[in-house]
Amino acid sequence: MPLVTVDVIESVFSPAQKQAIIENVTDAMIQVEGETMRAVTWVRINEVGEGDWAIGGQTLTAKDVHALAQAAEGTDHG
């Protein structure tokens, strides 16, 4: 019985986005382990407080993550 934990910064994802994460991660696991495991596949969203997460020694807030996402969208040439 798998348990998948997804760590995210608090206030970055809406409830609908978190539900989508749960559904998509579950579907990914089912592709590997088979449909019979769906009922026992657990997905947990763990929200880490803003400022309690850092990259390269720099703490991140939800605002920082949204700015990074917008910058990445601006560089998408697809």
Short mmCIF file of N, CA and C in Angstrom, two decimals:
data_model
loop_
_atom_site.label_atom_id
_atom_site.label_comp_id
_atom_site.label_asym_id
_atom_site.label_seq_id
_atom_site.Cartn_x
_atom_site.Cartn_y
_atom_site.Cartn_z
N MET A 1 0.83 -1.17 0.00
CA MET A 1 0.00 0.00 0.00
C MET A 1 0.88 1.24 0.00
N PRO A 2 1.00 1.90 -1.14
CA PRO A 2 1.88 3.05 -1.24
C PRO A 2 1.30 4.29 -0.56
N LEU A 3 2.19 5.07 -0.02
CA LEU A 3 1.87 6.39 0.51
C LEU A 3 2.80 7.36 -0.17
N VAL A 4 2.25 8.30 -0.94
CA VAL A 4 3.03 9.30 -1.65
C VAL A 4 2.81 10.63 -0.94
N THR A 5 3.90 11.28 -0.54
CA THR A 5 3.80 12.58 0.11
C THR A 5 4.34 13.64 -0.84
N VAL A 6 3.54 14.68 -1.03
CA VAL A 6 3.93 15.79 -1.89
C VAL A 6 4.09 17.01 -0.98
N ASP A 7 5.30 17.53 -0.90
CA ASP A 7 5.57 18.71 -0.09
C ASP A 7 5.42 19.96 -0.95
N VAL A 8 4.64 20.92 -0.45
CA VAL A 8 4.43 22.19 -1.15
C VAL A 8 4.50 23.31 -0.13
N ILE A 9 4.76 24.51 -0.62
CA ILE A 9 4.75 25.68 0.26
C ILE A 9 3.30 26.10 0.47
N GLU A 10 2.97 26.37 1.71
CA GLU A 10 1.63 26.80 2.08
C GLU A 10 1.18 28.00 1.24
N SER A 11 -0.06 27.98 0.83
CA SER A 11 -0.71 29.07 0.09
C SER A 11 -0.29 29.18 -1.37
N VAL A 12 0.44 28.20 -1.88
CA VAL A 12 0.82 28.24 -3.29
C VAL A 12 -0.31 27.64 -4.14
N PHE A 13 -0.87 26.53 -3.72
CA PHE A 13 -1.88 25.83 -4.50
C PHE A 13 -3.27 26.00 -3.89
N SER A 14 -4.25 26.17 -4.75
CA SER A 14 -5.64 26.26 -4.30
C SER A 14 -6.14 24.86 -3.94
N PRO A 15 -7.27 24.78 -3.23
CA PRO A 15 -7.83 23.45 -2.95
C PRO A 15 -8.08 22.64 -4.24
N ALA A 16 -8.55 23.29 -5.29
CA ALA A 16 -8.79 22.58 -6.56
C ALA A 16 -7.48 22.06 -7.15
N GLN A 17 -6.42 22.86 -7.06
CA GLN A 17 -5.12 22.41 -7.57
C GLN A 17 -4.58 21.25 -6.75
N LYS A 18 -4.76 21.31 -5.44
CA LYS A 18 -4.30 20.20 -4.59
C LYS A 18 -5.08 18.93 -4.91
N GLN A 19 -6.38 19.05 -5.19
CA GLN A 19 -7.17 17.88 -5.57
C GLN A 19 -6.65 17.31 -6.89
N ALA A 20 -6.30 18.19 -7.82
CA ALA A 20 -5.75 17.73 -9.09
C ALA A 20 -4.42 17.01 -8.89
N ILE A 21 -3.58 17.52 -7.99
CA ILE A 21 -2.32 16.84 -7.67
C ILE A 21 -2.60 15.45 -7.15
N ILE A 22 -3.53 15.35 -6.22
CA ILE A 22 -3.88 14.05 -5.62
C ILE A 22 -4.36 13.08 -6.70
N GLU A 23 -5.26 13.54 -7.56
CA GLU A 23 -5.80 12.67 -8.60
C GLU A 23 -4.72 12.24 -9.59
N ASN A 24 -3.88 13.17 -10.01
CA ASN A 24 -2.85 12.85 -11.00
C ASN A 24 -1.75 11.96 -10.43
N VAL A 25 -1.37 12.18 -9.19
CA VAL A 25 -0.36 11.32 -8.56
C VAL A 25 -0.93 9.91 -8.39
N THR A 26 -2.18 9.83 -7.97
CA THR A 26 -2.83 8.52 -7.84
C THR A 26 -2.84 7.81 -9.18
N ASP A 27 -3.25 8.52 -10.23
CA ASP A 27 -3.28 7.91 -11.57
C ASP A 27 -1.89 7.44 -12.00
N ALA A 28 -0.86 8.22 -11.69
CA ALA A 28 0.51 7.82 -12.05
C ALA A 28 0.90 6.53 -11.34
N MET A 29 0.56 6.43 -10.07
CA MET A 29 0.88 5.21 -9.32
C MET A 29 0.12 4.02 -9.89
N ILE A 30 -1.14 4.23 -10.25
CA ILE A 30 -1.96 3.14 -10.78
C ILE A 30 -1.40 2.64 -12.11
N GLN A 31 -0.82 3.53 -12.90
CA GLN A 31 -0.20 3.11 -14.16
C GLN A 31 0.93 2.11 -13.90
N VAL A 32 1.58 2.24 -12.77
CA VAL A 32 2.69 1.35 -12.43
C VAL A 32 2.21 0.09 -11.72
N GLU A 33 1.31 0.27 -10.74
CA GLU A 33 0.96 -0.85 -9.88
C GLU A 33 -0.35 -1.55 -10.22
N GLY A 34 -1.14 -0.97 -11.11
CA GLY A 34 -2.39 -1.60 -11.53
C GLY A 34 -3.60 -1.04 -10.81
N GLU A 35 -4.73 -1.08 -11.50
CA GLU A 35 -5.98 -0.49 -11.02
C GLU A 35 -6.44 -1.06 -9.70
N THR A 36 -6.13 -2.32 -9.43
CA THR A 36 -6.61 -2.93 -8.18
C THR A 36 -6.02 -2.25 -6.95
N MET A 37 -4.95 -1.48 -7.12
CA MET A 37 -4.32 -0.81 -5.98
C MET A 37 -4.89 0.59 -5.71
N ARG A 38 -5.79 1.08 -6.56
CA ARG A 38 -6.32 2.44 -6.39
C ARG A 38 -6.89 2.66 -4.99
N ALA A 39 -7.66 1.73 -4.49
CA ALA A 39 -8.34 1.91 -3.19
C ALA A 39 -7.37 1.98 -2.01
N VAL A 40 -6.14 1.53 -2.22
CA VAL A 40 -5.18 1.54 -1.12
C VAL A 40 -3.97 2.42 -1.41
N THR A 41 -4.08 3.27 -2.43
CA THR A 41 -3.01 4.21 -2.75
C THR A 41 -3.31 5.52 -2.05
N TRP A 42 -2.43 5.92 -1.15
CA TRP A 42 -2.61 7.14 -0.36
C TRP A 42 -1.74 8.24 -0.94
N VAL A 43 -2.29 9.43 -1.03
CA VAL A 43 -1.53 10.61 -1.43
C VAL A 43 -1.78 11.67 -0.37
N ARG A 44 -0.70 12.22 0.13
CA ARG A 44 -0.79 13.21 1.21
C ARG A 44 -0.11 14.49 0.73
N ILE A 45 -0.80 15.62 0.89
CA ILE A 45 -0.22 16.93 0.60
C ILE A 45 0.28 17.49 1.93
N ASN A 46 1.55 17.78 2.00
CA ASN A 46 2.17 18.33 3.21
C ASN A 46 2.54 19.78 2.91
N GLU A 47 1.85 20.71 3.55
CA GLU A 47 2.13 22.12 3.32
C GLU A 47 3.16 22.61 4.34
N VAL A 48 4.23 23.15 3.81
CA VAL A 48 5.31 23.69 4.62
C VAL A 48 5.10 25.20 4.72
N GLY A 49 5.24 25.74 5.91
CA GLY A 49 5.02 27.17 6.12
C GLY A 49 5.92 28.03 5.25
N GLU A 50 5.38 29.18 4.84
CA GLU A 50 6.18 30.13 4.07
C GLU A 50 7.40 30.52 4.90
N GLY A 51 8.55 30.55 4.26
CA GLY A 51 9.78 30.89 4.95
C GLY A 51 10.46 29.69 5.59
N ASP A 52 9.78 28.54 5.62
CA ASP A 52 10.37 27.32 6.18
C ASP A 52 10.92 26.41 5.09
N TRP A 53 10.99 26.92 3.89
CA TRP A 53 11.48 26.18 2.73
C TRP A 53 12.51 27.08 2.06
N ALA A 54 13.62 26.51 1.65
CA ALA A 54 14.67 27.33 1.05
C ALA A 54 15.34 26.59 -0.10
N ILE A 55 15.83 27.37 -1.03
CA ILE A 55 16.64 26.84 -2.14
C ILE A 55 17.90 27.70 -2.19
N GLY A 56 19.04 27.05 -2.17
CA GLY A 56 20.30 27.78 -2.23
C GLY A 56 20.50 28.75 -1.09
N GLY A 57 19.92 28.41 0.07
CA GLY A 57 20.05 29.26 1.25
C GLY A 57 19.08 30.42 1.31
N GLN A 58 18.20 30.54 0.31
CA GLN A 58 17.22 31.62 0.26
C GLN A 58 15.83 31.06 0.55
N THR A 59 15.17 31.61 1.57
CA THR A 59 13.83 31.14 1.89
C THR A 59 12.84 31.58 0.83
N LEU A 60 11.78 30.80 0.69
CA LEU A 60 10.75 31.06 -0.31
C LEU A 60 9.40 31.29 0.36
N THR A 61 8.63 32.17 -0.23
CA THR A 61 7.24 32.39 0.17
C THR A 61 6.35 32.01 -1.00
N ALA A 62 5.06 31.98 -0.76
CA ALA A 62 4.13 31.69 -1.85
C ALA A 62 4.29 32.73 -2.96
N LYS A 63 4.49 33.97 -2.59
CA LYS A 63 4.67 35.04 -3.58
C LYS A 63 5.90 34.75 -4.45
N ASP A 64 6.98 34.29 -3.84
CA ASP A 64 8.18 33.95 -4.60
C ASP A 64 7.90 32.83 -5.60
N VAL A 65 7.17 31.80 -5.17
CA VAL A 65 6.88 30.67 -6.04
C VAL A 65 6.01 31.12 -7.21
N HIS A 66 5.01 31.95 -6.94
CA HIS A 66 4.15 32.46 -8.01
C HIS A 66 4.97 33.28 -9.00
N ALA A 67 5.91 34.08 -8.51
CA ALA A 67 6.77 34.88 -9.40
C ALA A 67 7.65 33.97 -10.26
N LEU A 68 8.18 32.91 -9.67
CA LEU A 68 8.98 31.95 -10.43
C LEU A 68 8.14 31.28 -11.52
N ALA A 69 6.91 30.92 -11.18
CA ALA A 69 6.03 30.28 -12.15
C ALA A 69 5.69 31.22 -13.29
N GLN A 70 5.42 32.48 -12.98
CA GLN A 70 5.13 33.46 -14.03
C GLN A 70 6.34 33.69 -14.92
N ALA A 71 7.51 33.74 -14.34
CA ALA A 71 8.73 33.92 -15.13
C ALA A 71 8.92 32.72 -16.06
N ALA A 72 8.67 31.52 -15.56
CA ALA A 72 8.81 30.32 -16.38
C ALA A 72 7.81 30.31 -17.52
N GLU A 73 6.59 30.77 -17.26
CA GLU A 73 5.58 30.86 -18.31
C GLU A 73 6.01 31.83 -19.39
N GLY A 74 6.67 32.90 -18.99
CA GLY A 74 7.13 33.91 -19.94
C GLY A 74 8.23 33.41 -20.85
N THR A 75 8.95 32.37 -20.41
CA THR A 75 10.04 31.82 -21.22
C THR A 75 9.60 30.59 -22.01
N ASP A 76 8.32 30.19 -21.84
CA ASP A 76 7.80 29.02 -22.56
C ASP A 76 7.63 29.37 -24.03
N HIS A 77 8.35 28.66 -24.87
CA HIS A 77 8.28 28.92 -26.31
C HIS A 77 7.49 27.86 -27.03
N GLY A 78 6.74 27.02 -26.25
CA GLY A 78 6.01 25.91 -26.84
C GLY A 78 4.74 26.35 -27.38
#
